[in-house]
mmCIF file of C-alpha atoms and ligand atoms in Angstrom:
data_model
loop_
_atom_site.group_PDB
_atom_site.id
_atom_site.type_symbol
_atom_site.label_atom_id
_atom_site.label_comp_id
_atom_site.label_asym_id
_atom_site.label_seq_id
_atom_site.Cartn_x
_atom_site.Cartn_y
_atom_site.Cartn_z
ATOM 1 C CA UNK A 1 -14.377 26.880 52.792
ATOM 2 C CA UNK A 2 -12.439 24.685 54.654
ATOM 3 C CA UNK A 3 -14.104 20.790 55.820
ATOM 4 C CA UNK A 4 -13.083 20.162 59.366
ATOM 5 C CA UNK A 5 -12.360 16.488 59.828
ATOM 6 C CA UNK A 6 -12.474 15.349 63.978
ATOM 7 C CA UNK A 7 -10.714 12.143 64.612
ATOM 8 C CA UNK A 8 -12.697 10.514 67.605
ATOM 9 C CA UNK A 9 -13.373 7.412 69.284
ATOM 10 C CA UNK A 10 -12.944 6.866 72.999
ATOM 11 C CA UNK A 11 -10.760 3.931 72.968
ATOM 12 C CA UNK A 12 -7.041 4.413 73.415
ATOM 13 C CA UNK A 13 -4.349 2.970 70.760
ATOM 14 C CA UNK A 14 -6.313 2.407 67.858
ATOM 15 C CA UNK A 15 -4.275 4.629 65.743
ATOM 16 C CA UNK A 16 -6.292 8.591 65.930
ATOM 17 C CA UNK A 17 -2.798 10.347 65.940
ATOM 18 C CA UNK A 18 -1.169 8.258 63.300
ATOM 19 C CA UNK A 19 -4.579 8.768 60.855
ATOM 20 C CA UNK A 20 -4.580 12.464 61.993
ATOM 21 C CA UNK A 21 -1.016 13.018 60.813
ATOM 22 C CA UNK A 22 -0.623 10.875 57.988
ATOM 23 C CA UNK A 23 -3.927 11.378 56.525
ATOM 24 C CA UNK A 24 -3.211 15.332 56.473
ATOM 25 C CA UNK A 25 0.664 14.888 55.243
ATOM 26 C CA UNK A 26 -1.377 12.620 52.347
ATOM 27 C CA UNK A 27 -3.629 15.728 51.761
ATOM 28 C CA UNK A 28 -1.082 18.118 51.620
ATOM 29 C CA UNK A 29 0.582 15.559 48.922
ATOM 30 C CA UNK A 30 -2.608 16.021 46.820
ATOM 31 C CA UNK A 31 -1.812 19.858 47.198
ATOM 32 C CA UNK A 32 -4.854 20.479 49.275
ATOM 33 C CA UNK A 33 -4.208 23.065 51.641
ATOM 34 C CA UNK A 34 -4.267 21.500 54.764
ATOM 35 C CA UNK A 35 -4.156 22.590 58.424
ATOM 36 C CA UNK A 36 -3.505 19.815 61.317
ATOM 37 C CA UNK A 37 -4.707 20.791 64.779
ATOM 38 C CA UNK A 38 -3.476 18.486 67.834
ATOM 39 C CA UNK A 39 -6.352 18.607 70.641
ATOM 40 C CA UNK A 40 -4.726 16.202 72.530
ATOM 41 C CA UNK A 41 -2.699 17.774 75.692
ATOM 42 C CA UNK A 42 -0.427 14.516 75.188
ATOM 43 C CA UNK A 43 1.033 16.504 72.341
ATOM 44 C CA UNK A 44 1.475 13.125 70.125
ATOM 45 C CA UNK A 45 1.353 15.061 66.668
ATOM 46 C CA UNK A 46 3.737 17.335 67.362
ATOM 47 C CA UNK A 47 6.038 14.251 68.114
ATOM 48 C CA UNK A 48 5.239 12.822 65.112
ATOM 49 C CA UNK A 49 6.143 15.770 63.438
ATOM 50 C CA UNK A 50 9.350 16.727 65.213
ATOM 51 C CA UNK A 51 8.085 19.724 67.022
ATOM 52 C CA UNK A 52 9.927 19.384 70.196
ATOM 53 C CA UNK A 53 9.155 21.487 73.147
ATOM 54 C CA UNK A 54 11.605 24.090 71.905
ATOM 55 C CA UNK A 55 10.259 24.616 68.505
ATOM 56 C CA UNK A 56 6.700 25.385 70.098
ATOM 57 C CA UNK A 57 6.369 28.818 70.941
ATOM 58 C CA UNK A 58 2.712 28.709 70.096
ATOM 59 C CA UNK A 59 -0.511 25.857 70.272
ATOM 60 C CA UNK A 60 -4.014 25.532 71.259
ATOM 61 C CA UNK A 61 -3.258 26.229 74.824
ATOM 62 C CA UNK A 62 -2.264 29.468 74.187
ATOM 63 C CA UNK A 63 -5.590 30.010 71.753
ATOM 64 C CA UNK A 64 -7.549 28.902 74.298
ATOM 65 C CA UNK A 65 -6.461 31.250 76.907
ATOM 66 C CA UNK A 66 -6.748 34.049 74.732
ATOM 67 C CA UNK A 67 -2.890 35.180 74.643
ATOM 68 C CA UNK A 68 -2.217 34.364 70.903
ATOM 69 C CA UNK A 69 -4.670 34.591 67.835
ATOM 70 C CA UNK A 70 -5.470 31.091 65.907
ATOM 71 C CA UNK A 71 -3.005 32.563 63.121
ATOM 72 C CA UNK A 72 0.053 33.045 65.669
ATOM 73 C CA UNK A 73 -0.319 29.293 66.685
ATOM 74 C CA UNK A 74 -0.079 27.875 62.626
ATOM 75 C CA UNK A 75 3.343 26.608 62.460
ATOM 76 C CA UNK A 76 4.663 25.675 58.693
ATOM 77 C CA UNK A 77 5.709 22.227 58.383
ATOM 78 C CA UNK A 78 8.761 20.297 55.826
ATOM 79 C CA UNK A 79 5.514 19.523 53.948
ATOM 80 C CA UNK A 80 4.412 22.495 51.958
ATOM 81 C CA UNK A 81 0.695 22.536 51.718
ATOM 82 C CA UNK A 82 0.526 21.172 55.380
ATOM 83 C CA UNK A 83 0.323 23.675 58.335
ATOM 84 C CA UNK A 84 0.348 22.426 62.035
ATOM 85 C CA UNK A 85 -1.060 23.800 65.488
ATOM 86 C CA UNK A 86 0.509 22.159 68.644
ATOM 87 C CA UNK A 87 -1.571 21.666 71.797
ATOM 88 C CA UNK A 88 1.650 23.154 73.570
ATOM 89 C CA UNK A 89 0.481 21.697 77.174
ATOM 90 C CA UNK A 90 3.825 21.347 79.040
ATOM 91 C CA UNK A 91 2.420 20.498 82.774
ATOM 92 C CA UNK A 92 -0.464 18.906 84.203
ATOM 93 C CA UNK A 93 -1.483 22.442 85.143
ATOM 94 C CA UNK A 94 -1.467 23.780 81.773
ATOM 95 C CA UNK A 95 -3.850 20.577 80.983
ATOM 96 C CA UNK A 96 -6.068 20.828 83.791
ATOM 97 C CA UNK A 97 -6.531 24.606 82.525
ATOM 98 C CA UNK A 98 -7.222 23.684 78.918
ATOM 99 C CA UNK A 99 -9.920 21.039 79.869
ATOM 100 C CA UNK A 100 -11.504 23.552 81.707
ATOM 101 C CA UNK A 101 -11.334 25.943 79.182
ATOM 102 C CA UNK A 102 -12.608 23.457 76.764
ATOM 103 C CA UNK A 103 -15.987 22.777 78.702
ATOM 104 C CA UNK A 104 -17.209 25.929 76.845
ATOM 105 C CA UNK A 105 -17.863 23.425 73.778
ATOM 106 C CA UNK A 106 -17.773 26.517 71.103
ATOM 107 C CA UNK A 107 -14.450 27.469 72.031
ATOM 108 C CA UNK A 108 -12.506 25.676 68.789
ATOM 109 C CA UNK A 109 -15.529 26.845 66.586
ATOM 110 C CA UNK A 110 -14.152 30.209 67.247
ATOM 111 C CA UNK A 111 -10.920 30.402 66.982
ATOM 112 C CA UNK A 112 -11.021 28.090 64.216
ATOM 113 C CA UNK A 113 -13.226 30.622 62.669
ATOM 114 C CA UNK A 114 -10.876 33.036 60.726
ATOM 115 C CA UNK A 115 -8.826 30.601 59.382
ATOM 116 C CA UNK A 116 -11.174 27.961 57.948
ATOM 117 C CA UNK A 117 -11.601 29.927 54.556
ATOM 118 C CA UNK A 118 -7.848 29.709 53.683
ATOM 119 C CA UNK A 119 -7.679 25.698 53.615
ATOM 120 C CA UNK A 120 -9.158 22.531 51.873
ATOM 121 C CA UNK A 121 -8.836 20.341 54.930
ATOM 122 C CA UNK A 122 -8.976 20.566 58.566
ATOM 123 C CA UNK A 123 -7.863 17.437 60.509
ATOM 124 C CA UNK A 124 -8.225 17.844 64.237
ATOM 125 C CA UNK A 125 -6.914 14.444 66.379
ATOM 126 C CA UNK A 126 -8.470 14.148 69.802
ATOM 127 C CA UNK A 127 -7.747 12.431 73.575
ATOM 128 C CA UNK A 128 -9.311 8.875 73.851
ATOM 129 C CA UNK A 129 -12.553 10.567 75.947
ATOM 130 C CA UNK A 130 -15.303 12.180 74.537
ATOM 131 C CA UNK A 131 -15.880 15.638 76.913
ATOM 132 C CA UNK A 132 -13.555 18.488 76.461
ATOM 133 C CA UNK A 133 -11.642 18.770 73.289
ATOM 134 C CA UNK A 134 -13.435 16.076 71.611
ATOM 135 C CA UNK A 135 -16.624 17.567 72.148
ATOM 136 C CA UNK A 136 -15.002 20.599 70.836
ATOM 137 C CA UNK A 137 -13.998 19.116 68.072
ATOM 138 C CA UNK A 138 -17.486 17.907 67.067
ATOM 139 C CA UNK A 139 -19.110 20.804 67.520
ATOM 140 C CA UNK A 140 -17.453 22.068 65.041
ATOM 141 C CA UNK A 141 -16.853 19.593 62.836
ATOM 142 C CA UNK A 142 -18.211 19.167 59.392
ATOM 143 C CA UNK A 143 -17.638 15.415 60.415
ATOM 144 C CA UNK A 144 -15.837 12.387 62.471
ATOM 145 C CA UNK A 145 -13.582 9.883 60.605
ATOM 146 C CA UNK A 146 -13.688 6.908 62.867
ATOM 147 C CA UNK A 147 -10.103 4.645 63.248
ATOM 148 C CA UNK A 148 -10.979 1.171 64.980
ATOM 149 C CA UNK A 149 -8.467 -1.724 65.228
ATOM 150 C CA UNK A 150 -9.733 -5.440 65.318
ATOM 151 C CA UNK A 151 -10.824 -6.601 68.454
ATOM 152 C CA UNK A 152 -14.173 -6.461 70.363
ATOM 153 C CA UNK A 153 -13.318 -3.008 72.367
ATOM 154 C CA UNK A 154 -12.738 -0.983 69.468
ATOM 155 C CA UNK A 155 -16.418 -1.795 68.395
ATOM 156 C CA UNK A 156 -17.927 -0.889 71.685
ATOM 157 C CA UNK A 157 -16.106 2.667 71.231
ATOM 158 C CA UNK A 158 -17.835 2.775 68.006
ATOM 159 C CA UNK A 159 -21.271 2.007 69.659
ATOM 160 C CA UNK A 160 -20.197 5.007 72.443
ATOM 161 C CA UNK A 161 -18.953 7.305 70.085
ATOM 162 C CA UNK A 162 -22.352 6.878 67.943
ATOM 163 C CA UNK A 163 -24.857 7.680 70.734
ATOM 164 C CA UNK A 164 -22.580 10.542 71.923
ATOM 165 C CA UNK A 165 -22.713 11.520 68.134
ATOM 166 C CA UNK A 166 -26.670 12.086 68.234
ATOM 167 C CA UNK A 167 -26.144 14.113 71.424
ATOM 168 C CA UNK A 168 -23.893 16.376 69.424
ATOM 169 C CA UNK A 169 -26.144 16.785 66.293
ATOM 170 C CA UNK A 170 -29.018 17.188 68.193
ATOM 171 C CA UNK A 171 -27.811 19.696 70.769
ATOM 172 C CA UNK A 172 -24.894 21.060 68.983
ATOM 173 C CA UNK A 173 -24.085 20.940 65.418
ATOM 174 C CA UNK A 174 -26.967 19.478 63.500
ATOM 175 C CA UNK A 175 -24.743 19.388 60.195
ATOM 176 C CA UNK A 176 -22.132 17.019 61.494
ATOM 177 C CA UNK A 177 -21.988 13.907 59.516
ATOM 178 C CA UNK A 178 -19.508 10.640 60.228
ATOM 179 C CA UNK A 179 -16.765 10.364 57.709
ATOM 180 C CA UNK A 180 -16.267 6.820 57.772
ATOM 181 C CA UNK A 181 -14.976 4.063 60.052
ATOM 182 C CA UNK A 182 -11.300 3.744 59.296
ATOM 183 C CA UNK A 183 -10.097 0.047 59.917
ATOM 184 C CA UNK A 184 -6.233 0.540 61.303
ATOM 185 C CA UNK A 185 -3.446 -2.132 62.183
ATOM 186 C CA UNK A 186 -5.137 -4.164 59.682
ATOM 187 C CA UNK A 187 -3.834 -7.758 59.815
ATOM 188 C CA UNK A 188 -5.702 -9.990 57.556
ATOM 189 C CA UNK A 189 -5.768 -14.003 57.885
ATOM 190 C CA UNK A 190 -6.082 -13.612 61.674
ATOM 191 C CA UNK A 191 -9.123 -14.773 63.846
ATOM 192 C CA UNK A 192 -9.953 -11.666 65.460
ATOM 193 C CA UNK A 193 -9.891 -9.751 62.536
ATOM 194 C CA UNK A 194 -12.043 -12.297 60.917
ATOM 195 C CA UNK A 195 -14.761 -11.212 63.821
ATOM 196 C CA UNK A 196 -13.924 -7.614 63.963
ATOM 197 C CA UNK A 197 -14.887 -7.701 59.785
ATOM 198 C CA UNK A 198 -17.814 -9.553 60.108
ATOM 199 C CA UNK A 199 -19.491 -7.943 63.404
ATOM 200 C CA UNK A 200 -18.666 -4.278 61.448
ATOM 201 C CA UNK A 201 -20.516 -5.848 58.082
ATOM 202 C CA UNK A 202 -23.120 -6.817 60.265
ATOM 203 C CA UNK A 203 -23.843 -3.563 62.129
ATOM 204 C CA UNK A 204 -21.581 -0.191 60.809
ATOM 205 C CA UNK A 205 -21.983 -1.510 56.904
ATOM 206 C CA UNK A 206 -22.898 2.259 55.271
ATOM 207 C CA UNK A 207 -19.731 3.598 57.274
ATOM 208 C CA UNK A 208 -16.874 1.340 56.696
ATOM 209 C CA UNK A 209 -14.619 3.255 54.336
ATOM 210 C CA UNK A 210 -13.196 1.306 51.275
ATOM 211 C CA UNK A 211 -9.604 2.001 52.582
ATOM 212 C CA UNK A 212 -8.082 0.179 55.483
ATOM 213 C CA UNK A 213 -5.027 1.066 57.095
ATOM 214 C CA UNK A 214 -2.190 -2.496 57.156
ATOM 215 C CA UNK A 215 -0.051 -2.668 60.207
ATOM 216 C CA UNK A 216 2.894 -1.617 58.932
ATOM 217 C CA UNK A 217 5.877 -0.816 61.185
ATOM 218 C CA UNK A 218 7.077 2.159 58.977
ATOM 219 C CA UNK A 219 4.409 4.013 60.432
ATOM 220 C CA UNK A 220 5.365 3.967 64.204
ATOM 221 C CA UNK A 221 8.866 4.470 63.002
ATOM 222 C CA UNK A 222 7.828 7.530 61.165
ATOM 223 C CA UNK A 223 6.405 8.699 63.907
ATOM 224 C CA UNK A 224 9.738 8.367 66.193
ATOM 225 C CA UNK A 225 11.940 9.956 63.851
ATOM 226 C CA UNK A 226 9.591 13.018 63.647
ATOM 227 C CA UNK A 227 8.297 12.262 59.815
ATOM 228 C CA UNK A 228 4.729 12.513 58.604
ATOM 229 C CA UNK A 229 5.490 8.296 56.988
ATOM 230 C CA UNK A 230 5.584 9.840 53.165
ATOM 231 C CA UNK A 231 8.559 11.865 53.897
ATOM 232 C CA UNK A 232 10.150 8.710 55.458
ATOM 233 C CA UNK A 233 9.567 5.971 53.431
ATOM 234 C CA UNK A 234 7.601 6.858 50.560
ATOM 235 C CA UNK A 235 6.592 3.575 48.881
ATOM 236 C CA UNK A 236 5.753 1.711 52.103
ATOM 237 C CA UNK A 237 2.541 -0.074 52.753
ATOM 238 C CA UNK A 238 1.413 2.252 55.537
ATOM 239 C CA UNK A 239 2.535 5.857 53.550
ATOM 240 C CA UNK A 240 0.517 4.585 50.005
ATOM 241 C CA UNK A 241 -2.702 3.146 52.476
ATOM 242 C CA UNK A 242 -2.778 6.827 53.489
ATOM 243 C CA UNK A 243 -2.338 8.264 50.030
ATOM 244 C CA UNK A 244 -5.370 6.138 48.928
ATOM 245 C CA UNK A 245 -7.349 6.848 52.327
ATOM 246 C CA UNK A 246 -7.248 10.868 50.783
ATOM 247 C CA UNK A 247 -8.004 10.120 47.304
ATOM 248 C CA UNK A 248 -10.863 8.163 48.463
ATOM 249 C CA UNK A 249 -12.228 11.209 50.743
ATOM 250 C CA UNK A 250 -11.250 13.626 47.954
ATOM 251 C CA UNK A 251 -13.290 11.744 45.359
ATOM 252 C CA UNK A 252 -15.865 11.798 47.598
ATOM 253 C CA UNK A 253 -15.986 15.550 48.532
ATOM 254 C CA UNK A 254 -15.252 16.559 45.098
ATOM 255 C CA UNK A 255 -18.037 14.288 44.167
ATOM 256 C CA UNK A 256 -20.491 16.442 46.160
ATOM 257 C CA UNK A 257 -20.042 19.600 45.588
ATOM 258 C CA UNK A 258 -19.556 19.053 41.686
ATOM 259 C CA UNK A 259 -22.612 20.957 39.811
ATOM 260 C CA UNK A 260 -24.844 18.966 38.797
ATOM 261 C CA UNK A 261 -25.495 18.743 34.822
ATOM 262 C CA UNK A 262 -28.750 19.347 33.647
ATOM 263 C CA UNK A 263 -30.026 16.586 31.582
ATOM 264 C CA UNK A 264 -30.124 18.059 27.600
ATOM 265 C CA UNK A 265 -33.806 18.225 27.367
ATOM 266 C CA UNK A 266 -33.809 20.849 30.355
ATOM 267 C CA UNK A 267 -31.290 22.503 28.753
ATOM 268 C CA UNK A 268 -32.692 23.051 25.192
ATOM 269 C CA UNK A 269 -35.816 24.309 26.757
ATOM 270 C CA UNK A 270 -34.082 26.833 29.382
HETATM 271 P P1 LIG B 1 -4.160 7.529 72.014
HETATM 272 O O1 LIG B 1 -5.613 7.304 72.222
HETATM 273 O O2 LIG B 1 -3.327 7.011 73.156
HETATM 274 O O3 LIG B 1 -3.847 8.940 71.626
HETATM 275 P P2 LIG B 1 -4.119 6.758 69.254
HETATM 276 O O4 LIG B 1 -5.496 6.219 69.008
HETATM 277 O O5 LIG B 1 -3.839 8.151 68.838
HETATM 278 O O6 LIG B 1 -3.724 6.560 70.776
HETATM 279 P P3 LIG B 1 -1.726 6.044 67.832
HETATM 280 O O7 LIG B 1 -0.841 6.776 68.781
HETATM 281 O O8 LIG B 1 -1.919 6.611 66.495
HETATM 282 O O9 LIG B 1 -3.124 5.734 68.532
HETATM 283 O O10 LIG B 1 -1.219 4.538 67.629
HETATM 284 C C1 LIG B 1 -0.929 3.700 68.760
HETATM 285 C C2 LIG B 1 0.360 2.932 68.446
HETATM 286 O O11 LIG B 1 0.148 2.092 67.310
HETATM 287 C C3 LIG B 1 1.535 3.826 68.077
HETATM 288 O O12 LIG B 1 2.716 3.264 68.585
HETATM 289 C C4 LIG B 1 1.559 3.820 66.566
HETATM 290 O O13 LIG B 1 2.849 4.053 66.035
HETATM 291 C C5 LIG B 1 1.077 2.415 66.260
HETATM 292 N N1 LIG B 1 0.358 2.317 64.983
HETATM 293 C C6 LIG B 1 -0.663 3.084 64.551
HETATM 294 N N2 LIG B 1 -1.093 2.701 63.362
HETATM 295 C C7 LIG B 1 -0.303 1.657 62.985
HETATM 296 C C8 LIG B 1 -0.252 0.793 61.840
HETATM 297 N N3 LIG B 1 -1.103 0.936 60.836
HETATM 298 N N4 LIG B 1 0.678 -0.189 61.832
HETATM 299 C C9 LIG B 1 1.525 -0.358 62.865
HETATM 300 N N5 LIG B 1 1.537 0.408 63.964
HETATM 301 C C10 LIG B 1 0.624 1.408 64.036
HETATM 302 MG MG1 LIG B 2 -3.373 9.895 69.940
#
């Protein structure tokens, strides 16, 4: 069964689409079978992947509104374990009619239904606000990776996300756990990263994730030329951060579900 990944915080720029896109391309590497959903009506992945309006005859949007089935929308991708679904939004009536669509909260938990069983991975990227798709996408999430970049409002959209995170466990999905906090843009040696570090020791310790994310400008210029970053430069700084960030969630899953072995004195007497 597939583990759905949301990528959420309700802070703008902090790198959700770049994490979302690189961090499945880095699955896909690993050979999971991976399936990359864009919930935001800005349509950012499908940039990033080169999906221009053209090439989308399918997305979300159409999903939503009941006109195609979840398995029409999967697009394949240059990557070969990495499918993609586009939001497809092309006006700001199209988007005004997904949000409203999305205010039913179960609606991605049922489409994404039937097709959870044939991948590894799930990533769904989300808008900068927490109602609509977001609130889809933690409802039916098996958890939230969270990307903050240094500086004192990323860590207040941590605090947000967190209470709006109880909400959704308590009166939603009871199961949903938080991945991680995911420190993007990472810039060592400067002052306000020196603050950011020390105020997330201080408060989101048992989150932070071993991997952080460098600024790297390979990344954004990935993202213009329409490349997940390993296709585009596959040794840089940002493409092997990414590669890491999935072997360390990998590890961890695999970790998990491993049977456990019986010590040998249970075993001798079974
Ligand atoms: P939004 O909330 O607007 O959707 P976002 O959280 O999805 O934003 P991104 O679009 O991923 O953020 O990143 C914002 C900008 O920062 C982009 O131009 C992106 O290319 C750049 N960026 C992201 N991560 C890095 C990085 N590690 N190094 C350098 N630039 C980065
Ligand atoms: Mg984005």
């Amino acid at each position: 069964m597939g583990k759905i990944i949301a990528i959420a915080i309700p802070k703008g720029g902090v790198g959700k689409t770049t994490t979302a896109v690189n961090l499945a391309a880095s699955f896909a590497v690993y050979e999971k079978r991976t399936l990359l959903v864009d919930g935001d009506p800005f349509g950012a992945c499908s940039m990033s992947l080169g999906f221009t309006q053209e090439r989308q005859t399918s997305g979300l949007y159409e999903v939503f509104n009941f006109m195609h089935s979840m398995s029409q929308a999967i697009q394949r991708t240059e990557i070969p374990f990495l499918d993609f679904v586009p939001c497809n939004v092309r006006s700001t009536q199209m988007e005004e009619r997904l949000l409203r669509l999305a205010e039913n909260r179960t609606m991605m938990k049922n489409v994404l239904r039937q097709v959870v069983p044939h991948y590894d991975y799930i990533i769904v990227d989300t808008p900068p606000f927490l109602r609509g798709i977001t609130t889809n996408a933690m409802t039916c999430a098996d958890s939230v990776l969270v990307p903050v970049k240094s500086g004192h409002f990323s860590l207040e959209g941590i605090e947000k996300l967190f209470k709006y995170f109880e909400w959704i466990h308590e009166a939603a999905n009871p199961t949903l756990q938080v991945e991680g906090i995911l420190q993007t843009m990472y810039e060592p040696h400067l002052k306000v990263t020196e603050i950011t570090d020390r105020e997330l020791q201080l408060r989101f310790r048992k989150y932070l994730l071993k991997t952080s994310i460098p600024k790297n400008t390979h990344l954004t210029e990935s993202s213009f030329y329409g490349k997940p970053s390993v296709l585009f430069n596959a040794t840089s700084r940002g493409t092997l951060a990414y590669l890491e960030l999935a072997r360390e969630l990998i590890e961890r899953h695999l970790a998990l579900t491993e049977p456990q072995i019986l010590p040998l004195a249970h075993q001798q007497s079974a």
